[in-house]
Short mmCIF file of C-alpha atoms in Angstrom, two decimals:
data_model
loop_
_atom_site.label_atom_id
_atom_site.label_comp_id
_atom_site.label_asym_id
_atom_site.label_seq_id
_atom_site.Cartn_x
_atom_site.Cartn_y
_atom_site.Cartn_z
CA MET A 124 0.00 0.00 0.00
CA LEU A 125 1.13 3.53 -0.79
CA PHE A 126 0.93 4.72 2.81
CA ASP A 127 2.85 1.76 4.23
CA LYS A 128 5.55 1.74 1.54
CA ILE A 129 6.09 5.44 0.91
CA VAL A 130 4.23 7.85 3.19
CA ARG A 131 4.96 6.33 6.61
CA PRO A 132 8.67 5.67 5.93
CA ALA A 133 9.02 9.25 4.68
CA LEU A 134 7.31 10.65 7.78
CA TYR A 135 9.63 8.72 10.06
CA ARG A 136 12.71 9.63 8.02
CA VAL A 137 12.10 13.40 8.22
CA SER A 138 11.16 13.09 11.93
CA GLY A 139 14.32 11.35 13.06
CA SER A 140 12.40 8.09 13.53
CA ASP A 141 10.67 9.58 16.58
CA PRO A 142 6.97 8.53 16.70
CA GLU A 143 5.90 11.55 18.76
CA THR A 144 7.49 13.94 16.26
CA VAL A 145 5.66 12.11 13.47
CA HIS A 146 2.42 12.49 15.42
CA GLU A 147 2.91 16.20 16.11
CA ARG A 148 3.82 16.98 12.50
CA THR A 149 0.81 15.03 11.26
CA ILE A 150 -1.59 16.87 13.58
CA GLY A 151 -0.02 20.19 12.59
CA SER A 152 -0.53 19.43 8.90
CA LEU A 153 -4.12 18.32 9.46
CA ALA A 154 -4.79 21.43 11.56
CA ARG A 155 -3.70 23.61 8.62
CA LEU A 156 -5.74 21.46 6.26
CA SER A 157 -8.81 21.99 8.45
CA ARG A 158 -8.87 25.63 7.31
CA VAL A 159 -8.87 24.80 3.58
CA SER A 160 -12.43 23.96 2.56
CA PRO A 161 -11.72 22.91 -1.06
CA ALA A 162 -9.09 20.43 0.11
CA LEU A 163 -11.46 19.01 2.72
CA ALA A 164 -14.16 18.59 0.10
CA ALA A 165 -11.75 16.81 -2.24
CA LEU A 166 -10.58 14.44 0.49
CA GLY A 167 -14.15 13.74 1.49
CA ARG A 168 -15.00 12.61 -2.02
CA VAL A 169 -12.22 10.02 -1.77
CA TYR A 170 -12.61 8.76 1.81
CA ARG A 171 -16.11 9.46 3.06
CA THR A 172 -18.54 6.56 3.52
CA ASP A 173 -22.28 7.07 3.93
CA ASP A 174 -23.67 4.38 6.22
CA PRO A 175 -25.86 6.30 8.66
CA VAL A 176 -26.78 4.84 12.02
CA THR A 177 -28.50 6.13 15.16
CA PHE A 178 -26.64 5.49 18.41
CA LEU A 179 -27.05 7.18 21.81
CA GLY A 180 -29.89 9.12 20.24
CA LEU A 181 -27.42 10.72 17.81
CA ARG A 182 -27.16 10.34 14.04
CA PHE A 183 -23.75 9.11 12.86
CA PRO A 184 -22.83 9.22 9.13
CA ASN A 185 -21.01 5.89 9.56
CA ARG A 186 -19.92 3.57 12.37
CA VAL A 187 -16.17 4.29 12.35
CA GLY A 188 -14.79 6.93 14.71
CA LEU A 189 -11.45 8.37 15.72
CA ALA A 190 -10.48 7.28 19.23
CA ALA A 191 -9.28 9.66 21.91
CA GLY A 192 -5.56 10.34 22.05
CA MET A 193 -4.97 11.22 18.41
CA ASP A 194 -6.19 14.83 18.56
CA LYS A 195 -6.15 15.61 22.27
CA ASN A 196 -6.58 19.35 21.90
CA GLY A 197 -9.03 19.40 18.99
CA ARG A 198 -6.62 21.07 16.59
CA ALA A 199 -7.67 19.21 13.43
CA LEU A 200 -11.39 18.72 14.02
CA HIS A 201 -12.57 19.49 10.50
CA ALA A 202 -10.00 17.24 8.84
CA TRP A 203 -11.13 13.99 10.44
CA PRO A 204 -14.56 13.77 8.75
CA ALA A 205 -12.85 14.47 5.41
CA LEU A 206 -10.65 11.42 6.06
CA GLY A 207 -13.76 9.29 6.42
CA PHE A 208 -14.45 9.24 10.15
CA GLY A 209 -18.11 9.16 11.17
CA PHE A 210 -17.39 10.69 14.57
CA VAL A 211 -14.46 12.13 16.48
CA GLU A 212 -13.41 11.81 20.11
CA VAL A 213 -10.97 14.44 21.38
CA GLY A 214 -8.91 14.36 24.57
CA THR A 215 -8.25 12.97 27.00
CA VAL A 216 -8.32 16.47 28.50
CA THR A 217 -7.89 17.38 32.14
CA ARG A 218 -8.96 20.31 34.30
CA TYR A 219 -5.42 21.69 34.40
CA PRO A 220 -3.02 21.97 31.46
CA GLN A 221 -0.21 19.46 31.85
CA PRO A 222 2.89 18.45 29.86
CA GLY A 223 2.49 14.71 30.43
CA ASN A 224 5.26 12.28 31.24
CA ASP A 225 8.91 12.65 30.33
CA LYS A 226 10.03 11.87 26.77
CA PRO A 227 10.51 9.48 25.09
CA ARG A 228 7.01 8.23 25.81
CA LEU A 229 5.69 6.85 22.51
CA PHE A 230 7.08 3.72 20.85
CA THR A 231 6.12 2.05 17.59
CA LEU A 232 6.28 -1.72 17.19
CA ALA A 233 5.86 -1.98 13.42
CA GLU A 234 6.27 -5.74 13.14
CA THR A 235 3.71 -6.30 15.91
CA ASP A 236 1.34 -3.65 14.50
CA ALA A 237 1.28 -2.02 17.91
CA VAL A 238 2.18 1.07 19.89
CA ILE A 239 3.27 1.56 23.50
CA ASN A 240 2.53 4.94 25.03
CA ARG A 241 2.99 6.53 28.42
CA MET A 242 1.96 10.03 27.34
CA GLY A 243 0.30 10.88 30.66
CA PHE A 244 -2.63 13.00 29.41
CA ASN A 245 -0.45 15.73 27.89
CA ASN A 246 -2.97 18.43 26.95
CA GLU A 247 -3.70 22.15 27.07
CA GLY A 248 -6.55 21.79 29.56
CA ALA A 249 -10.34 21.76 29.39
CA GLU A 250 -10.73 25.54 29.19
CA ALA A 251 -8.32 25.78 26.25
CA LEU A 252 -10.26 23.09 24.37
CA ALA A 253 -13.53 24.89 25.11
CA ALA A 254 -12.08 28.14 23.78
CA ARG A 255 -10.89 26.43 20.60
CA LEU A 256 -14.30 24.84 20.01
CA ALA A 257 -15.99 28.20 20.57
CA ALA A 258 -13.67 29.79 18.02
CA THR A 259 -13.54 27.11 15.31
CA GLY A 260 -16.87 25.38 15.74
CA LYS A 261 -17.66 21.71 16.05
CA PRO A 262 -16.95 19.24 13.24
CA PRO A 263 -19.84 18.15 10.98
CA VAL A 264 -20.01 14.76 12.74
CA PRO A 265 -20.77 13.84 16.36
CA LEU A 266 -18.06 14.99 18.77
CA GLY A 267 -17.07 13.04 21.86
CA VAL A 268 -14.91 14.54 24.60
CA SER A 269 -12.79 12.28 26.79
CA ILE A 270 -12.08 13.72 30.24
CA GLY A 271 -9.63 12.49 32.84
CA LYS A 272 -8.05 13.38 36.17
CA SER A 273 -5.20 15.89 36.32
CA LYS A 274 -1.97 14.39 37.59
CA VAL A 275 -1.64 17.07 40.30
CA THR A 276 -5.12 16.37 41.65
CA PRO A 277 -5.26 13.93 44.59
CA LEU A 278 -7.57 10.96 44.15
CA ASP A 279 -9.87 12.23 46.90
CA GLU A 280 -10.42 15.42 44.86
CA ALA A 281 -10.89 13.65 41.52
CA VAL A 282 -14.65 14.16 41.38
CA GLU A 283 -14.39 17.94 41.27
CA ASP A 284 -11.63 17.64 38.65
CA TYR A 285 -13.96 15.73 36.32
CA ARG A 286 -16.91 18.02 37.13
CA PHE A 287 -14.87 21.09 36.15
CA SER A 288 -14.04 19.63 32.72
CA LEU A 289 -17.63 18.48 32.20
CA ARG A 290 -18.94 21.97 32.91
CA ALA A 291 -16.35 23.69 30.72
CA LEU A 292 -17.01 21.47 27.70
CA TYR A 293 -20.71 20.76 28.10
CA PRO A 294 -21.85 23.22 25.38
CA TYR A 295 -19.76 21.44 22.76
CA ALA A 296 -19.80 17.68 23.41
CA ASP A 297 -22.28 15.28 21.83
CA TYR A 298 -21.11 12.71 24.39
CA PHE A 299 -18.54 12.51 27.17
CA ALA A 300 -16.15 9.63 27.76
CA ILE A 301 -15.04 9.26 31.36
CA ASN A 302 -11.48 7.96 31.28
CA VAL A 303 -10.76 6.05 34.48
CA SER A 304 -8.72 3.36 32.75
CA SER A 305 -5.50 4.86 31.39
CA PRO A 306 -2.46 3.15 32.93
CA ASN A 307 -0.32 6.29 32.59
CA THR A 308 -1.69 8.53 35.37
CA PRO A 309 -0.74 7.23 38.83
CA GLY A 310 -3.74 5.90 40.73
CA LEU A 311 -6.25 6.61 37.97
CA ARG A 312 -7.41 3.02 37.53
CA ALA A 313 -8.42 2.97 41.20
CA LEU A 314 -11.41 5.06 40.06
CA GLN A 315 -12.78 1.91 38.39
CA ASP A 316 -13.34 0.43 41.85
CA LYS A 317 -16.98 0.15 42.82
CA SER A 318 -17.26 2.81 45.53
CA ALA A 319 -15.01 5.38 43.81
CA LEU A 320 -16.78 4.98 40.47
CA ALA A 321 -20.21 5.20 42.10
CA GLU A 322 -19.32 8.51 43.74
CA LEU A 323 -17.86 9.91 40.52
CA LEU A 324 -20.80 8.88 38.32
CA ALA A 325 -23.41 10.10 40.81
CA GLU A 326 -21.85 13.58 40.85
CA LEU A 327 -21.37 13.72 37.08
CA ARG A 328 -24.97 12.66 36.53
CA LYS A 329 -26.19 15.39 38.86
CA THR A 330 -23.96 17.99 37.19
CA SER A 331 -25.04 16.94 33.70
CA ALA A 332 -28.72 17.12 34.60
CA GLY A 333 -28.24 20.59 36.02
CA LEU A 334 -26.41 21.82 32.93
CA ALA A 335 -28.99 20.29 30.58
CA GLY A 336 -31.93 22.06 32.21
CA ASP A 337 -35.09 21.04 30.39
CA ALA A 338 -33.12 19.38 27.58
CA LYS A 339 -31.99 15.77 27.51
CA PRO A 340 -28.60 15.40 29.30
CA THR A 341 -25.55 14.79 27.15
CA PRO A 342 -24.70 11.06 27.16
CA VAL A 343 -21.90 10.01 29.52
CA LEU A 344 -19.92 6.85 28.73
CA VAL A 345 -17.26 5.08 30.77
CA LYS A 346 -14.06 3.84 29.14
CA VAL A 347 -12.81 0.59 30.67
CA ALA A 348 -9.48 -1.21 30.80
CA PRO A 349 -9.01 -4.58 29.12
CA ASP A 350 -7.12 -5.84 32.16
CA LEU A 351 -10.09 -6.08 34.53
CA THR A 352 -11.17 -9.52 35.68
CA ASP A 353 -14.70 -10.60 34.82
CA GLU A 354 -15.68 -10.11 38.46
CA ALA A 355 -14.31 -6.57 38.58
CA LEU A 356 -15.88 -5.74 35.24
CA ALA A 357 -19.25 -7.09 36.39
CA GLU A 358 -19.08 -4.83 39.48
CA LEU A 359 -18.23 -1.86 37.28
CA LEU A 360 -21.16 -2.60 35.00
CA GLU A 361 -23.51 -2.80 37.98
CA VAL A 362 -22.40 0.68 39.05
CA CYS A 363 -22.80 2.01 35.51
CA LEU A 364 -26.35 0.68 35.26
CA ASP A 365 -27.26 1.99 38.71
CA HIS A 366 -26.09 5.49 37.83
CA GLY A 367 -27.63 5.85 34.40
CA VAL A 368 -24.46 5.69 32.33
CA ALA A 369 -25.35 5.96 28.65
CA GLY A 370 -22.81 3.40 27.46
CA LEU A 371 -19.30 1.95 27.60
CA ILE A 372 -16.16 2.30 25.53
CA ALA A 373 -14.24 -0.97 25.45
CA THR A 374 -11.30 -0.90 25.70
CA ASN A 375 -8.37 1.29 26.70
CA THR A 376 -4.73 0.19 26.35
CA THR A 377 -3.39 -2.87 28.15
CA LEU A 378 -0.50 -3.50 30.53
CA SER A 379 -0.15 -7.00 29.06
CA ARG A 380 2.69 -7.68 26.65
CA GLU A 381 1.26 -10.83 25.10
CA GLY A 382 1.42 -10.91 21.32
CA ILE A 383 4.54 -8.80 20.83
CA ALA A 384 6.75 -10.10 18.01
CA PRO A 385 10.02 -11.59 19.37
CA PRO A 386 12.28 -9.10 17.50
CA GLU A 387 10.46 -6.27 19.33
CA ALA A 388 10.60 -7.80 22.81
CA ALA A 389 13.09 -5.18 23.99
CA ILE A 390 10.77 -2.32 23.03
CA GLY A 391 7.99 -4.24 24.74
CA GLU A 392 9.77 -3.74 28.04
CA GLN A 393 8.98 -0.02 27.91
CA ALA A 394 6.44 1.10 30.52
CA GLY A 395 3.03 2.23 29.32
CA GLY A 396 -0.13 1.01 27.69
CA LEU A 397 0.00 -1.28 24.67
CA SER A 398 -2.46 -0.76 21.81
CA GLY A 399 -2.83 -2.36 18.41
CA ARG A 400 -3.12 -5.87 17.05
CA PRO A 401 -2.25 -7.73 20.29
CA LEU A 402 -5.39 -6.20 21.82
CA THR A 403 -7.82 -7.36 19.11
CA ALA A 404 -9.07 -10.57 20.70
CA ARG A 405 -9.26 -9.21 24.26
CA SER A 406 -11.21 -6.11 23.22
CA VAL A 407 -13.79 -8.28 21.48
CA GLU A 408 -13.99 -10.50 24.58
CA VAL A 409 -14.70 -7.49 26.77
CA VAL A 410 -17.35 -6.18 24.38
CA ARG A 411 -19.02 -9.61 24.34
CA PHE A 412 -18.89 -9.82 28.15
CA VAL A 413 -20.38 -6.35 28.60
CA HIS A 414 -23.15 -7.06 26.11
CA GLY A 415 -24.01 -10.39 27.73
CA GLU A 416 -23.71 -9.23 31.33
CA THR A 417 -26.02 -6.24 30.75
CA GLY A 418 -28.43 -7.99 28.41
CA GLY A 419 -27.62 -5.40 25.78
CA LYS A 420 -28.80 -2.54 28.02
CA LEU A 421 -25.53 -0.61 27.72
CA PRO A 422 -24.58 0.64 24.25
CA ILE A 423 -20.93 -0.09 23.48
CA ILE A 424 -18.26 1.58 21.38
CA GLY A 425 -15.65 -1.06 20.52
CA VAL A 426 -12.01 -0.06 20.21
CA GLY A 427 -8.75 -1.96 20.26
CA GLY A 428 -6.78 -3.71 17.54
CA ILE A 429 -9.01 -2.99 14.54
CA PHE A 430 -6.93 -3.34 11.39
CA ASP A 431 -9.54 -4.45 8.88
CA ALA A 432 -13.28 -4.63 8.31
CA GLY A 433 -13.38 -8.20 9.63
CA ALA A 434 -12.09 -7.16 13.06
CA ALA A 435 -14.60 -4.29 13.13
CA ALA A 436 -17.39 -6.67 12.17
CA ARG A 437 -16.44 -9.00 15.03
CA MET A 438 -16.79 -6.04 17.39
CA LEU A 439 -20.30 -5.38 16.11
CA ASP A 440 -21.21 -9.07 16.22
CA ALA A 441 -20.05 -9.13 19.86
CA GLY A 442 -22.41 -6.30 20.73
CA ALA A 443 -20.79 -2.97 19.84
CA GLY A 444 -22.81 -0.36 17.98
CA LEU A 445 -19.84 1.73 16.80
CA VAL A 446 -16.08 1.21 16.54
CA GLN A 447 -13.07 3.46 16.89
CA LEU A 448 -9.63 3.42 15.30
CA TYR A 449 -6.34 4.67 16.69
CA THR A 450 -3.25 2.51 16.22
CA GLY A 451 -4.40 1.00 12.93
CA PHE A 452 -5.01 4.49 11.55
CA ALA A 453 -1.70 5.81 12.90
CA LEU A 454 0.27 2.96 11.33
CA HIS A 455 -1.64 2.47 8.07
CA GLY A 456 -3.29 5.79 7.25
CA PRO A 457 -6.73 6.94 6.10
CA GLY A 458 -7.16 4.10 3.64
CA LEU A 459 -7.95 1.92 6.65
CA VAL A 460 -10.85 4.18 7.65
CA LYS A 461 -12.32 3.81 4.18
CA ARG A 462 -11.85 0.03 4.06
CA VAL A 463 -13.39 -0.53 7.49
CA ALA A 464 -16.33 1.84 6.98
CA ARG A 465 -17.17 0.43 3.55
CA GLY A 466 -16.74 -3.13 4.75
CA LEU A 467 -19.26 -2.51 7.54
CA ALA A 468 -21.59 -0.69 5.17
CA ALA A 469 -21.74 -3.81 3.01
CA ARG A 470 -22.96 -5.94 5.92
CA PRO A 471 -26.56 -6.08 7.19
CA TYR A 472 -26.85 -4.74 10.75
#
């Protein structure tokens, strides 16, 4: 493929083989592209797929979205639909701006079709994202906003941290993703525990209802880790159902290193969350478990290791209503978005 053979090697060559530099240059280019309407229209004619579906009470032009982490600060919002995405999730953003963890913190495992990251929620903060959305406008597809806890905020003050970001971004989000499952913020995954999650969701539900007024509250979804046991996941689901969560995003990155190609074992020793092809089977398992455990009551966005339409279809067959791409898109380009979206469009759902 053109992207794999020419574009990606060129990007890495001019970026000193540093994946984070590649990422930053790509987002910068797409941010500039977002301001050029004729170019967006031309790209859309190549990549866009019309396969409309209603999910969470929202109309999506197709089932394939961009996962959080790619465009944390919403810099390239109008480029993503032109590249074929049916929805976009920005973030994860935090109440306070933060630089994230020390570099290097992003590692590509090309042979494994995977990425390890320990970015640490590097972002400009919730207020900066709100200001950008006010200035540039939302994209022409549903917009999700992933919010997380600031590193400087103690766990016992996490609720107010999330509430601040929810309030700041409420006018712009079509749904919120509550990130309590990243492995790269110390202590964050403790918020998946039953009592901590119940407190957080109760307060966010109250805040959302107050902000919505007479309108229907913006859907709130919880993003879960693939490393939870079935028992822990069942407890989490019980809390989500009790507190009116609109749905789940399954899954975040994993701490497991299973599936890494032997020549890349040394890179696999880097700390951080693993995403990509090694996560494919586990993400589908989690989606299937969530769907079965809740009797289909919780809508699911499936994410993790989707590299072709077949993997996306398995997510939908397991119970997901939408899917998201991250690592597959980063490693193989926008052609993957087109192939997955059109492959799903050709199937009866």
